[in-house]
Coordinates of C-alpha atoms and ligand atoms in Angstrom, one line a residue:
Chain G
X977 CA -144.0 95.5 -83.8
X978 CA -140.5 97.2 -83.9
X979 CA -138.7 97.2 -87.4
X980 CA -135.7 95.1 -88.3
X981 CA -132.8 97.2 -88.9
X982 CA -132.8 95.1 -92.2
X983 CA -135.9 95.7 -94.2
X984 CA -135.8 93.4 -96.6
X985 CA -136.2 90.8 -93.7
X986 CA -139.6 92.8 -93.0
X987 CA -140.4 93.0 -96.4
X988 CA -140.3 89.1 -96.6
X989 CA -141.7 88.3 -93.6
X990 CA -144.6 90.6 -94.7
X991 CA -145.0 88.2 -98.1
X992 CA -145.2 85.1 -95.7
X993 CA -148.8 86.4 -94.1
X994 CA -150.0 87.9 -96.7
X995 CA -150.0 85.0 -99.0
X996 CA -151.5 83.3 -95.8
X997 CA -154.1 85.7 -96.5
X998 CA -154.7 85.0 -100.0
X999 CA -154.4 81.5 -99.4
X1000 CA -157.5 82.0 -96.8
X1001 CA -159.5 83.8 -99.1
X1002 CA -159.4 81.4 -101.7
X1003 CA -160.4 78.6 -99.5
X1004 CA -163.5 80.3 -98.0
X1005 CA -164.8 81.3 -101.6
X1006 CA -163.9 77.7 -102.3
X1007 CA -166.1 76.5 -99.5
X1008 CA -169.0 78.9 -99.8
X1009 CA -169.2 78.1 -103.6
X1010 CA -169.1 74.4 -103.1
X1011 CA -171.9 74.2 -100.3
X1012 CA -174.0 77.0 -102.9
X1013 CA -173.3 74.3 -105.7
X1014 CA -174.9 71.4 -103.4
X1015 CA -178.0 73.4 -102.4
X1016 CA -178.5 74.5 -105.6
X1017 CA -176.7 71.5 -107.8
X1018 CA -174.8 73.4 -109.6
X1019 CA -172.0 71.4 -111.3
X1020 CA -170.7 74.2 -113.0
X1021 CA -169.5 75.7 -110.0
X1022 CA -168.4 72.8 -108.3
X1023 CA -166.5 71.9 -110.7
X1024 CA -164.7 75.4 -110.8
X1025 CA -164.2 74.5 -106.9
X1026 CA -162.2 71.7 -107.6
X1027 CA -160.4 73.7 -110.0
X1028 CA -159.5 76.1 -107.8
X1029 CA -157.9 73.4 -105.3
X1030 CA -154.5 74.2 -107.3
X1031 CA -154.4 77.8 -106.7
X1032 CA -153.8 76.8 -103.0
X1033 CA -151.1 74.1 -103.7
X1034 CA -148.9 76.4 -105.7
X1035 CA -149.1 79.3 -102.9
X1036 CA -148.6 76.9 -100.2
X1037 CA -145.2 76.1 -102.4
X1038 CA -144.5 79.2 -102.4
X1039 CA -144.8 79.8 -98.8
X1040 CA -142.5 76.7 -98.3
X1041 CA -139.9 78.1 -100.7
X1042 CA -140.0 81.6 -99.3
X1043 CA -139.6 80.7 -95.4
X1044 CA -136.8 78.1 -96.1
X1045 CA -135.3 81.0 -98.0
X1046 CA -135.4 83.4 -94.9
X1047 CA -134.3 81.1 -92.6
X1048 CA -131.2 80.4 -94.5
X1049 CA -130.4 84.1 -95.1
X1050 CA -131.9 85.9 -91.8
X1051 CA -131.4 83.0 -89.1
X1052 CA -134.4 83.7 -87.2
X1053 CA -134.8 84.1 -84.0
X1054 CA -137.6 84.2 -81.3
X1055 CA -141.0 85.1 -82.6
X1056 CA -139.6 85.8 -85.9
X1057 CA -138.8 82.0 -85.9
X1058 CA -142.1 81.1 -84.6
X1059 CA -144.0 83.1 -87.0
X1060 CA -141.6 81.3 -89.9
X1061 CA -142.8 78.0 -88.6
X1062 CA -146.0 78.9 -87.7
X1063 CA -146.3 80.1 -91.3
X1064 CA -145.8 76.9 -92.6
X1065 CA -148.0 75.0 -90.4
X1066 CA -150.4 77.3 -91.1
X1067 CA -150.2 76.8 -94.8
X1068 CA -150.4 73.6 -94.7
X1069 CA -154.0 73.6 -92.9
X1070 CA -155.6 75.9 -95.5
X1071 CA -154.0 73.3 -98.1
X1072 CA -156.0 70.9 -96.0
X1073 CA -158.9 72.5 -95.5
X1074 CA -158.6 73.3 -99.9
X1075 CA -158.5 69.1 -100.5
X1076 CA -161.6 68.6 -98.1
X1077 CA -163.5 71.2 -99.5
X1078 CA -162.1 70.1 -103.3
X1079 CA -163.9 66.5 -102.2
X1080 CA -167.1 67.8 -101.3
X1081 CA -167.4 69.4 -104.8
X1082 CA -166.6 66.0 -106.3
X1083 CA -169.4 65.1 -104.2
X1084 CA -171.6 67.6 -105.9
X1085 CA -170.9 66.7 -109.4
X1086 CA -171.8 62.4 -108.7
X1087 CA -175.2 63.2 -106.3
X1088 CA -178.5 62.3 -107.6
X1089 CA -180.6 66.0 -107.6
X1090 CA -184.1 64.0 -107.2
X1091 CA -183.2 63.7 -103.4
X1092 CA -182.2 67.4 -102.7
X1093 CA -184.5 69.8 -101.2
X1094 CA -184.3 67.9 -97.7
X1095 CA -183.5 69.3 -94.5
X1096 CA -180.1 67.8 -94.4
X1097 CA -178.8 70.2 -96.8
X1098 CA -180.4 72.9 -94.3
X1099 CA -178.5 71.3 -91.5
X1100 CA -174.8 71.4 -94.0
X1101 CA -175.4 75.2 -94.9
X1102 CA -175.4 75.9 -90.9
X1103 CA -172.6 74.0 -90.1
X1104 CA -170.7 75.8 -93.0
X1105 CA -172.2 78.9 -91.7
X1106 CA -170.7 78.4 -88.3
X1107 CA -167.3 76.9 -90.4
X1108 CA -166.6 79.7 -92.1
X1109 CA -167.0 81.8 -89.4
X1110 CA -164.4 80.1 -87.4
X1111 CA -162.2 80.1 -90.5
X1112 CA -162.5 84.0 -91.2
X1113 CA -161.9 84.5 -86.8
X1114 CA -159.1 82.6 -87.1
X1115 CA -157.5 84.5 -90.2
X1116 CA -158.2 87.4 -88.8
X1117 CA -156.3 86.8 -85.4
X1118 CA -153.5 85.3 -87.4
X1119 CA -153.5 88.8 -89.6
X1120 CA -154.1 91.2 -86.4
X1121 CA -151.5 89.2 -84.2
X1122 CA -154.3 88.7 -81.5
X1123 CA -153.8 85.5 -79.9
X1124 CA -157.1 86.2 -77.6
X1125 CA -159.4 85.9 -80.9
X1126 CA -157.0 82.7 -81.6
X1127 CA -158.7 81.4 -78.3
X1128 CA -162.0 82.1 -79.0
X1129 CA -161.5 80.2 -82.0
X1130 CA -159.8 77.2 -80.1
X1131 CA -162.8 77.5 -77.9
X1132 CA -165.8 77.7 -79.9
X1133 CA -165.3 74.3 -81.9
X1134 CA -167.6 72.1 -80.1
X1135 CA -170.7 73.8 -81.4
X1136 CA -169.7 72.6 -85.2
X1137 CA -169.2 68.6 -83.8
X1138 CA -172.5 69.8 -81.9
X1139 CA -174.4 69.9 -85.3
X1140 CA -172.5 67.1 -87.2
X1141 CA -174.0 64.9 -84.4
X1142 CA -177.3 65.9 -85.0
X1143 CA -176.8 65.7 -88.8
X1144 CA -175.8 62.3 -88.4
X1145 CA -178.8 61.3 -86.9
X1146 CA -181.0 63.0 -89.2
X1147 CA -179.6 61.1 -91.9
X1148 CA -179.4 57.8 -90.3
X1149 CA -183.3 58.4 -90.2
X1150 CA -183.4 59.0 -93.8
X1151 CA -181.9 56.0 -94.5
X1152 CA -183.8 53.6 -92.7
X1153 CA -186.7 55.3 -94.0
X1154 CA -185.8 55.4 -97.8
X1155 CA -183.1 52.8 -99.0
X1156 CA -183.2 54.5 -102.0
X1157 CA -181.8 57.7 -100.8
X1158 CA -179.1 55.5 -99.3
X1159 CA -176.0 56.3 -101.7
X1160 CA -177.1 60.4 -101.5
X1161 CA -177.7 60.5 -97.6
X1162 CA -173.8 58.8 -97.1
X1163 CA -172.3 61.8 -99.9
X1164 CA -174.5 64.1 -97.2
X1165 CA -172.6 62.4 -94.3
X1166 CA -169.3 62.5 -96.0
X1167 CA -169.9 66.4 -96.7
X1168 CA -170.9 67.0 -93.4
X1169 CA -167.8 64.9 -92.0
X1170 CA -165.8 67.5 -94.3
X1171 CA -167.0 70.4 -93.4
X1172 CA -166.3 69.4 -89.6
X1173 CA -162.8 68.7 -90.6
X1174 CA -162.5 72.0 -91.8
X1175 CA -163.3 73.3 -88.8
X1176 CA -160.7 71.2 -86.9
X1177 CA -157.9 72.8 -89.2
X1178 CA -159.7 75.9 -88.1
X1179 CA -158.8 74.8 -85.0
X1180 CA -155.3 73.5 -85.5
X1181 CA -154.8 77.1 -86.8
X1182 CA -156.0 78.7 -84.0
X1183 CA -153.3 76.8 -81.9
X1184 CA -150.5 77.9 -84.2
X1185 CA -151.3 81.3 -84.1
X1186 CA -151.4 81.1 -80.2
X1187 CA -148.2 79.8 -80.2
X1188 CA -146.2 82.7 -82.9
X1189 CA -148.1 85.2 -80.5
X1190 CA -147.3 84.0 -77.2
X1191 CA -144.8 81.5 -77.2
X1192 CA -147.1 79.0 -75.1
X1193 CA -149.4 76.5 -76.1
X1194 CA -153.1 76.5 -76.1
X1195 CA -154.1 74.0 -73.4
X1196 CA -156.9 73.7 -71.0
X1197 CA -160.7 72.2 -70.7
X1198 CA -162.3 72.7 -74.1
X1199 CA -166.1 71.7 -74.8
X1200 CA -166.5 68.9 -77.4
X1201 CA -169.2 68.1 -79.2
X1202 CA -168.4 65.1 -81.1
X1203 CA -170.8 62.0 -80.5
X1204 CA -171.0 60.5 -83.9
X1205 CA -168.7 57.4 -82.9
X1206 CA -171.6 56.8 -79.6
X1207 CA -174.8 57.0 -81.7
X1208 CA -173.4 54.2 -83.9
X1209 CA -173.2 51.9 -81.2
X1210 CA -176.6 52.8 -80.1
X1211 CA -175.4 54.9 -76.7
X1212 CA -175.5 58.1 -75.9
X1213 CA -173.0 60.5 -75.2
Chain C
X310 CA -120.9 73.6 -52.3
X311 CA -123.7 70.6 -52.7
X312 CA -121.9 67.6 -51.9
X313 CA -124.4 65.5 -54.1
X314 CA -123.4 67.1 -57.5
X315 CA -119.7 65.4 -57.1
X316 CA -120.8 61.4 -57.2
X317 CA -123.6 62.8 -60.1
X318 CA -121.7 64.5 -62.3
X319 CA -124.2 64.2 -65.0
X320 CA -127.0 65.7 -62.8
X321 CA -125.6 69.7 -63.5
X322 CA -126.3 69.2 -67.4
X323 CA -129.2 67.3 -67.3
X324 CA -130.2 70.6 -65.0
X325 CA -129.3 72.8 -67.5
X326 CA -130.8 71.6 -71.1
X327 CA -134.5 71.1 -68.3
X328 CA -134.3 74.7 -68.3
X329 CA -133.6 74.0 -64.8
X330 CA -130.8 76.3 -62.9
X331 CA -128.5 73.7 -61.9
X332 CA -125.8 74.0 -58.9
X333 CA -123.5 77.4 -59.4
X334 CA -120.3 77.9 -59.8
X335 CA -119.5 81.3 -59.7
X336 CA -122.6 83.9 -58.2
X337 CA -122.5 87.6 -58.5
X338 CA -124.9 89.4 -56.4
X339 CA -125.4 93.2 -56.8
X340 CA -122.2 93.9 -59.0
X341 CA -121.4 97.6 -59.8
X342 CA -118.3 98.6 -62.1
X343 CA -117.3 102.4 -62.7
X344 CA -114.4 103.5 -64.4
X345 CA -113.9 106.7 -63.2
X346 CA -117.3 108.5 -63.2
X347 CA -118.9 106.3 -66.3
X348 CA -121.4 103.6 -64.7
X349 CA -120.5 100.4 -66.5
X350 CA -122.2 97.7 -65.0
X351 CA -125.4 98.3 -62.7
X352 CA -126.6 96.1 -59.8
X353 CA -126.2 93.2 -62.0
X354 CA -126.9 89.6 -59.7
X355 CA -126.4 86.2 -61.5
X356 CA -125.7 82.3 -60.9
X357 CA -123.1 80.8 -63.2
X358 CA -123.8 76.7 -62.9
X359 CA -121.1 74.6 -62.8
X360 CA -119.9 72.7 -65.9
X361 CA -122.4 74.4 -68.6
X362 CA -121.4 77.3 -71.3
X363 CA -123.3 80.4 -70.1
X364 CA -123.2 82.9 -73.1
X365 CA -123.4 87.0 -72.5
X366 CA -125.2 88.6 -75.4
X367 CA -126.1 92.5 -75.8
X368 CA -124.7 95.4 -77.9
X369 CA -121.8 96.7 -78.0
X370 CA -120.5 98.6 -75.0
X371 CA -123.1 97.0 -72.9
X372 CA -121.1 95.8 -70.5
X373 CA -120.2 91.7 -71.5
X374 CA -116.3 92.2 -71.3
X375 CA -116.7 94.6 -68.0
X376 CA -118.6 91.7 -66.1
X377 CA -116.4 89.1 -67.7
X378 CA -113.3 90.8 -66.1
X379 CA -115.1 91.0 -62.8
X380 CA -114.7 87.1 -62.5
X381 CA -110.8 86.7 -62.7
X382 CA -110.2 90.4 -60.8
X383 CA -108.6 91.2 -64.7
X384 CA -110.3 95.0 -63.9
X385 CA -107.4 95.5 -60.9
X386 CA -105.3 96.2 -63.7
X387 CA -107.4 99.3 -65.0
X388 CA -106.5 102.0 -62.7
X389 CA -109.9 104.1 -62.9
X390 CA -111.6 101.0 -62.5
X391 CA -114.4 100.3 -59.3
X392 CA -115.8 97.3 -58.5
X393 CA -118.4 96.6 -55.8
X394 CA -120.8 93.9 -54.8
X395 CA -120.0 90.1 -54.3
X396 CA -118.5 87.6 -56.8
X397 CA -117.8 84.0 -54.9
X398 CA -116.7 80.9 -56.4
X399 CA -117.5 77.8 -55.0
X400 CA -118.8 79.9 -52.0
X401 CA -115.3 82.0 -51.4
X402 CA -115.5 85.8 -51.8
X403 CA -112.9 86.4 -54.9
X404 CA -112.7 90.0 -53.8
X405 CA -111.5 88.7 -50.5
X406 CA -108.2 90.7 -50.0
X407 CA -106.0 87.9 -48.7
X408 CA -106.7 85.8 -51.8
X409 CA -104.0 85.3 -53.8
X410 CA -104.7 86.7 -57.5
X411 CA -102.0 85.0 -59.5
X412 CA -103.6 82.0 -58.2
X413 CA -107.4 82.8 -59.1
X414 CA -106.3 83.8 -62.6
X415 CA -105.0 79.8 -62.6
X416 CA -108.3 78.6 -61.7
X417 CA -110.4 81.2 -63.7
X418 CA -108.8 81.4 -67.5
X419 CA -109.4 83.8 -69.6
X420 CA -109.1 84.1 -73.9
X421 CA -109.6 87.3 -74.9
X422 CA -111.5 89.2 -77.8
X423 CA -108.1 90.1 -79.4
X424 CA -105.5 87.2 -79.5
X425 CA -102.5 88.0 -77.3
X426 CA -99.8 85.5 -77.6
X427 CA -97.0 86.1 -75.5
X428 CA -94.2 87.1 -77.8
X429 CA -92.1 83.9 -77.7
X430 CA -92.5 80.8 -79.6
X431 CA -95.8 78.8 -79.8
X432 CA -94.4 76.0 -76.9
X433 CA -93.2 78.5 -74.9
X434 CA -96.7 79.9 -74.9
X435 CA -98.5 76.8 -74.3
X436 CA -95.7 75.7 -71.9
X437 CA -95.3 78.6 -69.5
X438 CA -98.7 78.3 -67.8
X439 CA -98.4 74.6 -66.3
X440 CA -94.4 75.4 -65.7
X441 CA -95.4 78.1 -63.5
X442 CA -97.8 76.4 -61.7
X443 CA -95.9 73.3 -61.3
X444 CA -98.2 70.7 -63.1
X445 CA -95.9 68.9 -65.4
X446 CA -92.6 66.8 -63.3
X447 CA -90.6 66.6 -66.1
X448 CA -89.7 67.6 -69.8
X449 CA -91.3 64.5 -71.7
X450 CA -94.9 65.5 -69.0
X451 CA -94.2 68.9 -70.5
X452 CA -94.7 67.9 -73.5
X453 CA -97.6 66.1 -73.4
X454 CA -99.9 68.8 -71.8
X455 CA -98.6 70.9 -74.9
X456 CA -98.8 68.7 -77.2
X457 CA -102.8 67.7 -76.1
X458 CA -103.9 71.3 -75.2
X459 CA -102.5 72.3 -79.0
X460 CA -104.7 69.7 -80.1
X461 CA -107.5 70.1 -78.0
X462 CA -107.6 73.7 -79.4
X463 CA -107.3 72.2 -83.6
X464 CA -104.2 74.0 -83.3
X465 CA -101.4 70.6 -83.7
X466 CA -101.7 70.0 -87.1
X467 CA -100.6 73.1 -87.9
X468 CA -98.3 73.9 -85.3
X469 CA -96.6 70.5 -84.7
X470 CA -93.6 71.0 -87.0
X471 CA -92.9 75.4 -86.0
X472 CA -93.4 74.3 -82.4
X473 CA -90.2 76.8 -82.0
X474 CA -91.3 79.8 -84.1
X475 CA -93.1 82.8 -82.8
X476 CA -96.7 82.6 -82.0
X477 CA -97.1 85.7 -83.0
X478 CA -96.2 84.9 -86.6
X479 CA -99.5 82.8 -86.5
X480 CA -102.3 83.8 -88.5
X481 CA -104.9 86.1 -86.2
X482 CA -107.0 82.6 -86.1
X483 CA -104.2 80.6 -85.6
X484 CA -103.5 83.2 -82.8
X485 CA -106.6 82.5 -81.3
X486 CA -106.8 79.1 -81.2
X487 CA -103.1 79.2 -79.7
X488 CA -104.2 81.4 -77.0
X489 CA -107.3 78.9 -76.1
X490 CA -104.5 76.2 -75.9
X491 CA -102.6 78.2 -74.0
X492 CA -105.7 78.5 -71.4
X493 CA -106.2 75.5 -71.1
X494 CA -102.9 74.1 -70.4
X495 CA -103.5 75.0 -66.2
X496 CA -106.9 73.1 -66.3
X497 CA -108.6 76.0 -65.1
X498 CA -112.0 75.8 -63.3
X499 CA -113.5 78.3 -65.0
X500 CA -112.5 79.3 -68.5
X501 CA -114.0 83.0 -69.3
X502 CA -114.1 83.6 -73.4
X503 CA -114.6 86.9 -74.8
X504 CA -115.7 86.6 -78.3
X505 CA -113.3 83.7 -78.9
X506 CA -114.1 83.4 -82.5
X507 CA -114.3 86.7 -83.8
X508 CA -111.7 86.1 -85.6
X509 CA -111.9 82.4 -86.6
X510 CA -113.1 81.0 -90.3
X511 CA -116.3 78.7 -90.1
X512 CA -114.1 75.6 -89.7
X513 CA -112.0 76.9 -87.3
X514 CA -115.4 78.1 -85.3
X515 CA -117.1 74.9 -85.5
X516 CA -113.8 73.3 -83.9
X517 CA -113.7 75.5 -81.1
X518 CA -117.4 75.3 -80.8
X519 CA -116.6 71.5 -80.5
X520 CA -114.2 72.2 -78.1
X521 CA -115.8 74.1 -75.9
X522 CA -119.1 71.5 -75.9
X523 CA -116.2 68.8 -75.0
X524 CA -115.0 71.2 -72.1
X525 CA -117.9 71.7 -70.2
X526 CA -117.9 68.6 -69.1
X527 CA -115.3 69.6 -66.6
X528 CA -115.3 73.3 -66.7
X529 CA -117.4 75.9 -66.2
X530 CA -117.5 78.0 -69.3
X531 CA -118.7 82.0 -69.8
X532 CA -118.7 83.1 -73.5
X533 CA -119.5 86.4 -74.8
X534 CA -120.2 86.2 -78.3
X535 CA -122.1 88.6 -81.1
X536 CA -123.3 85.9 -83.0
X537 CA -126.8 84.7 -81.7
X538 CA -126.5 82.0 -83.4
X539 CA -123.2 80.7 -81.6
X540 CA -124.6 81.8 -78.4
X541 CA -127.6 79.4 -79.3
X542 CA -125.7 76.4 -80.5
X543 CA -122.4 76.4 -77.6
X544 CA -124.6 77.6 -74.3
X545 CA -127.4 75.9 -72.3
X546 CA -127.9 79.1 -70.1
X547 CA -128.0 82.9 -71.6
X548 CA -127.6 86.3 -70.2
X549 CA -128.8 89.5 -72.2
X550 CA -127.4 92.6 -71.2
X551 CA -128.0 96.0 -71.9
X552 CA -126.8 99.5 -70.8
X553 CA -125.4 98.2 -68.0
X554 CA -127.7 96.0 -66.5
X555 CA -128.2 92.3 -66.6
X556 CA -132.2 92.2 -68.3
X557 CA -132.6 88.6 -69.0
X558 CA -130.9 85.4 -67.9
X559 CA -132.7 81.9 -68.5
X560 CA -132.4 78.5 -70.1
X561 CA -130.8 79.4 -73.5
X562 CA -133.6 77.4 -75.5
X563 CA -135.8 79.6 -73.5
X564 CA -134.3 82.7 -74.4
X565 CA -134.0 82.6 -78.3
X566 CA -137.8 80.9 -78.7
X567 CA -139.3 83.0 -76.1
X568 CA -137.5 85.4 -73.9
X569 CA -139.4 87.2 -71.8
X570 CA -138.0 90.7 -72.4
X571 CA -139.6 92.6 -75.1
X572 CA -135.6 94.0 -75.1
X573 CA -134.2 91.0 -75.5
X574 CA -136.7 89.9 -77.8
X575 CA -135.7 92.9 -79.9
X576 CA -132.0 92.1 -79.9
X577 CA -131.9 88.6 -80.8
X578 CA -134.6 89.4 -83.6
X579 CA -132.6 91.9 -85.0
X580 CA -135.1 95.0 -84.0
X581 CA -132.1 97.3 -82.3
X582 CA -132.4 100.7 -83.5
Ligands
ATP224 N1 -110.8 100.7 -69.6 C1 -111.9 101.4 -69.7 N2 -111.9 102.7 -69.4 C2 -113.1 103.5 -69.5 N3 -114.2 103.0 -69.9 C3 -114.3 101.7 -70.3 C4 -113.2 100.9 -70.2 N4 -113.5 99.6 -70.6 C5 -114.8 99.7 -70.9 N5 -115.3 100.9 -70.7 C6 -116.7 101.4 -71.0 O1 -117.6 100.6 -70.3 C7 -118.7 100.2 -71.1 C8 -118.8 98.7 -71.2 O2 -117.7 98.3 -72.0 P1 -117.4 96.8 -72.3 O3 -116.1 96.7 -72.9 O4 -117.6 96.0 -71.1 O5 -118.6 96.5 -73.4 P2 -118.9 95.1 -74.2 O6 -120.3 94.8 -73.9 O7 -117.8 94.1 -74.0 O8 -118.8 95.7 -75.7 P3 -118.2 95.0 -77.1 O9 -119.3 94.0 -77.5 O10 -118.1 96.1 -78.0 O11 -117.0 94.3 -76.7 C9 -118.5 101.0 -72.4 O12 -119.3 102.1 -72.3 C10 -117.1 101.3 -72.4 O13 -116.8 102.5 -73.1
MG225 MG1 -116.3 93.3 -75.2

């Protein structure tokens, strides 16, 4: 990308992403630490995930402070003025994906360990596995200004809904089996439903970043994988 | 031209802010200007629609106030200076040689980048349009085209009681906004602007950027401007030129979101080197 004649205006803009960056690290150590905690029931660190949570609140504030700042003083125009918004949008997500993430710990810290150790918590770790991974892509096209990677991103979501769905049903077996593990199999669910939702800001991120790049939206035929609502009433998808 | 445009006159707008390009006004097709051996303006083609703003942006020296000129023949009065190509409006050819000039300058006004009043006093500069062309019958009509084309350019409250001193003891704004009034006076068709508020205090801007929203609905309108910005808020179509040529003309939401140029993107961003 071609300087502005005013470098200041680069220098900010170059603040903007990379507290997007730091803003993204924080929440994927946030959400490898709180899915560790679960496996391992670890309330130490979950509760040190929760703490965490306000590390991205302030930096989103400051994101917010900084790009109303620059468009007062630098009018943006074009990309520059997508990238502002985009910025914000974007900020926002990672908050989101911070609170979800912030919940599951909470999760951690109330769960009853006697009922760990089943495969459910096998199934979570993948879906965070496959999570994250959209989480760092997306980053990573937002940092490298590649809106193709963005795609793939946009793309790829269906296989996380793919496994929620199974998960769902695995647990909904566990529950008919064992009332007992009732009250633990719906904090599973809810973590589960979390981590999924984290991937749908992924996604939500992926789109934003299309747009500062391109201009266009994302739009097309896109595979989902969500079910869950069907295999409640007894159908299937 | 399109005979349906006249019992919809709503239809060219709602064109225009679609992205659409509605019915044109005035069309340039393959427009070359020399003055003297320098190539000004090269091979530059576009469709001006009929009651919209369509802002010029580019550098300086570009070539905005060259093409701008083309459109009321104001280059026949540079002596070194070559025009060729095609420039109609409403379908005639303005370059036609029986066409009467003094009469095209009437339909096509012009406010320039530097005010010009005439040296006499502010009603005489107002005045002296519509009493050449004949459009006021009497004294008291006379007075009400100057009295409403003062105000239409924000100019009356100030000028209303020194109706009989010089315009050119105005302040450079005051100038300005005289000379707008002054262009609007003959009800022209087209009303070409060449950075009309260069000179203008914020107030005075956003006045004549009310002004010039209010006039579209009747004229067609061609502003060159250096503030993006301006060009953003007043136009619904924009041209970017550069070194001459024309390199982007679109839908002016179009063009400062997304323009297709990577040159004009780097103008209205602020990446010119
Ligand atoms: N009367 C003239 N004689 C010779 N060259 C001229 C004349 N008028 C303009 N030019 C040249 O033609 C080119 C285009 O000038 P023009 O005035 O159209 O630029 P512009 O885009 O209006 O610039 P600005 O934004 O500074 O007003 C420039 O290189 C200029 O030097
Ligand atoms: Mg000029």
């Amino acid at each position: 990308m071609t300087q502005h004649t005013v470098r200041a205006y680069d220098e900010e803009l170059g603040t903007l992403s990379s507290k997007i960056n730091q803003m993204g690290g924080i929440a994927e150590a946030m959400l490898v630490d709180a899915v560790d905690a679960l496996a391992k029931h670890d309330v130490t660190k979950a509760r040190s995930v929760i703490e965490r949570d306000a590390q991205l609140d302030s930096i989103q504030h400051d994101i917010e402070e900084l790009a109303v700042l620059i468009i007062a003083r630098r009018q943006p125009m074009a990309n520059d003025l997508r990238h502002i918004m985009g910025t914000i949008r974007i900020a926002s997500d990672i908050e989101r994906i911070g609170d979800l993430v912030k919940n599951i710990a909470k999760r951690v810290t109330v769960i009853e360990e006697r009922f760990l150790g089943v495969r459910s918590v096998t199934g979570i770790q993948h879906m965070t596995h496959l999570v994250l991974g959209q989480v760092k892509a997306v980053l990573d096209s937002f940092a490298q200004n590649n809106p193709d990677l963005a795609r793939h991103v946009w793309l790829h979501d269906g296989e996380v809904d793919t496994l929620n769905n199974s998960l769902f049903r695995e647990l909904l077996t566990y529950m008919m089996e064992d009332p007992r593990a009732i009250t633990f199999s719906t904090h599973l669910l809810f973590i589960a439903k979390n981590i999924e939702r984290a991937g749908d800001h992924a996604t939500n991120i992926a789109e934003t970043v299309f747009f500062i790049e391109t201009g266009e939206q994302l739009s097309g035929p896109r595979p989902k994988g969500d079910s869950s609502v069907f295999a409640v009433s007894g159908k299937d998808a | 031209m399109n005979s349906a445009s006249i019992l919809t006159a709503e239809a060219p707008n709602a064109a225009a802010s679609a992205g659409l390009a509605p019915e044109p006004k005035v069309v340039a097709r393959n427009v070359d200007v020399h003055y003297g051996e320098k190539h000004a303006l090269k091979a530059v083609s576009v469709d001006i629609p009929a009651r919209a703003v369509t802002a010029f942006i580019g550098p300086s020296g570009c070539g905005k106030s060259t093409f701008l000129r083309c459109i009321n023949r104001m280059n026949d009065t540079i002596s070194t200076c070559r025009v060729t190509g095609e420039i109609t409006i409403d379908g005639q050819d303005i370059y036609d040689p029986r066409l009467d000039v003094v009469l095209l300058r009437a339909r096509v006004g012009m406010v320039f980048q530097k005010p010009n009043p005439f040296p006499k006093t502010i009603y005489e500069n107002v005045a002296y349009g519509p009493r050449l062309h004949g459009l006021a019958s009497g004294k008291a009509e006379l007075d009400e085209i100057v009295e409403r084309s003062l105000r239409r350019a924000s100019l009356w409250e100030e000028a209303k009681d020194r109706l009989g001193e010089s315009g050119t003891g105005l302040s450079g704004g005051q100038q300005q906004r005289l000379c707008i009034a002054r262009a609007i006076a003959v009800s022209p068709e087209v009303i070409l602007m060449d950075e009309p508020c260069s000179a203008l205090d914020p107030i005075a801007t956003a006045k004549i950027e009310e002004l010039i929203d209010e006039l579209r609905t009747n004229f067609t309108i061609v502003i060159v401007t250096h503030s993006m910005q301006q060009a953003a808020r007043v136009s619904q179509r924009t041209a970017f030129f550069h070194l001459g040529t024309l390199v982007e003309e679109g839908a002016t939401d179009q063009i400062f979101t997304n323009p297709r140029d990577r040159r004009t993107q780097d103008y209205i961003t602020g990446r010119f080197g």
